Amino acid sequence: MITIRPFKALRPRPEWALRVAAPPYDVMSREEAKNAAGDNPHSFLHVTRSEIDLPEVANPYDPKVYEKAKQNLQRMITDGTLIKEAQACLYIYELTMNERSMTGLACLSSIEDYQNGLINKHELTRPEKENDRILHITITRAQTGKVFLAYKSVQEVDAVIHDWKTRHEPLYHFTAADNVTHAVWKIDDERTIQHIITLFKEKVPATYIADGHHRAASATQVSNVLPDNESARFFLTVIFPDNHLHIMDYNRAVTDLNGLTPTELLTRIREDFEVSESTEAVSPTRPHEIGMYLQKRWYRLSARPGTYAEDLIGQLDVSILSANILDKHLGLKDIRTDKRIDFIGGIRGLKELERLVNDSKMQVSFSLYPVTIQQLFNIADAGLIMPPKSTWFEPKLRDGLLTHLLE
């Protein structure tokens, strides 16, 4: 069963919350991060993407970047932008987008649970990304990014969280520039904290990484680097019940056609798919249906029965696309490392897939039917690994609202 614990959060003063809160470090480019921070010295991007303050440094993994992150974090503590909680607490984190809310529990999760397979993974990590977060944590002595976990909902947990929200005012409540509303409540009653801890210990057999595989893996490596640090034996998480979650499509775009003409590609694709041209952008409405944007035209691709595997991984649309088009015809053997492919989160919409092709940055783009939360659970429970970039969760947790210091 799952072990969680409260923590003494480093968090912004309520009046600074909106200015501090920042999108996750890994959803934007350096240029986008610099523009988002603008002239706001309180933005937590100065900690998570500190290269924006070092114009002479082009490499985001330069040692100077991590030292600058440490300096910026200390500055925000010293000037009073961030304050440290006096007692260990749990927190409720609610996000609302398009009138749809999801409510999770912010807490520390156990490295031991992660190592023992109670916190299930479904993606592989990239060494350079993992090492980046290891250096960031060890040098700043802070876990600044939250790992987004899911669990199979437990009615008793839902009831405790709902009751606390109803009876208490939130610490923070604001709407960010992307129209997502963020609200955070502090649970500081020891009896309630222990009740929630017990419920997770007795009622929740496993949690699942929805987003943050690199952060979780990095925290585990840090615990090995700092074996005597009790705080490093846990990592910062927000855990959401599955009935609150929504997975969006995670689409693909490719820079070239591997020497094929558009006509040749279409001919080859017809070996495994029914192909029809569409006058409208294709957002797949069912499994095994894929949209393709090629030469400023949309096509609807329907996988023919018998052309794909029926196992947990093989039946995923991301797998069907990879096996029967990307690998078979476009020569993309390893999409984790091949620079010819880009991944576009569903939040950017189909217009982004069109733009990339229309601007000649890409030659072809594909829209996909989303993976379901049950598929994610089934694959993780089986100890299997999804293809890279299979799931896109929205809305995103903001960095800076709750940070775990490694004391």
Short mmCIF file of N, CA, C and O in Angstrom, two decimals, residues 70 116 120 133 256 293 319 322 356 406:
data_model
loop_
_atom_site.label_atom_id
_atom_site.label_comp_id
_atom_site.label_asym_id
_atom_site.label_seq_id
_atom_site.Cartn_x
_atom_site.Cartn_y
_atom_site.Cartn_z
N LYS A 70 20.04 28.18 -8.02
CA LYS A 70 20.23 28.22 -6.57
C LYS A 70 20.21 29.65 -6.05
O LYS A 70 19.56 29.96 -5.04
N ASN A 116 10.01 -0.12 -5.30
CA ASN A 116 9.35 -1.41 -5.12
C ASN A 116 8.17 -1.63 -6.08
O ASN A 116 7.44 -2.62 -5.96
N ASN A 120 3.77 3.16 -10.22
CA ASN A 120 3.96 2.52 -11.52
C ASN A 120 4.34 3.50 -12.61
O ASN A 120 3.81 4.62 -12.68
N ARG A 133 17.72 17.11 -14.11
CA ARG A 133 16.95 17.30 -12.86
C ARG A 133 17.75 16.85 -11.64
O ARG A 133 17.58 17.43 -10.55
N ASP A 256 10.46 15.16 -42.88
CA ASP A 256 10.61 14.78 -44.29
C ASP A 256 9.92 13.44 -44.54
O ASP A 256 9.52 12.75 -43.61
N TYR A 293 -2.16 15.22 -42.11
CA TYR A 293 -2.16 16.48 -42.85
C TYR A 293 -0.93 16.49 -43.74
O TYR A 293 0.21 16.49 -43.27
N SER A 319 1.06 3.24 -31.24
CA SER A 319 1.83 2.08 -31.71
C SER A 319 1.53 1.77 -33.17
O SER A 319 2.43 1.44 -33.96
N SER A 322 3.26 4.29 -35.31
CA SER A 322 4.70 4.07 -35.33
C SER A 322 5.07 2.88 -36.20
O SER A 322 5.99 2.95 -37.03
N LEU A 356 2.60 23.87 -38.81
CA LEU A 356 3.93 23.30 -38.97
C LEU A 356 4.17 22.84 -40.40
O LEU A 356 5.26 23.01 -40.95
N LEU A 406 15.13 20.05 0.49
CA LEU A 406 15.89 18.94 1.06
C LEU A 406 16.76 19.50 2.17
O LEU A 406 17.79 20.12 1.94
#
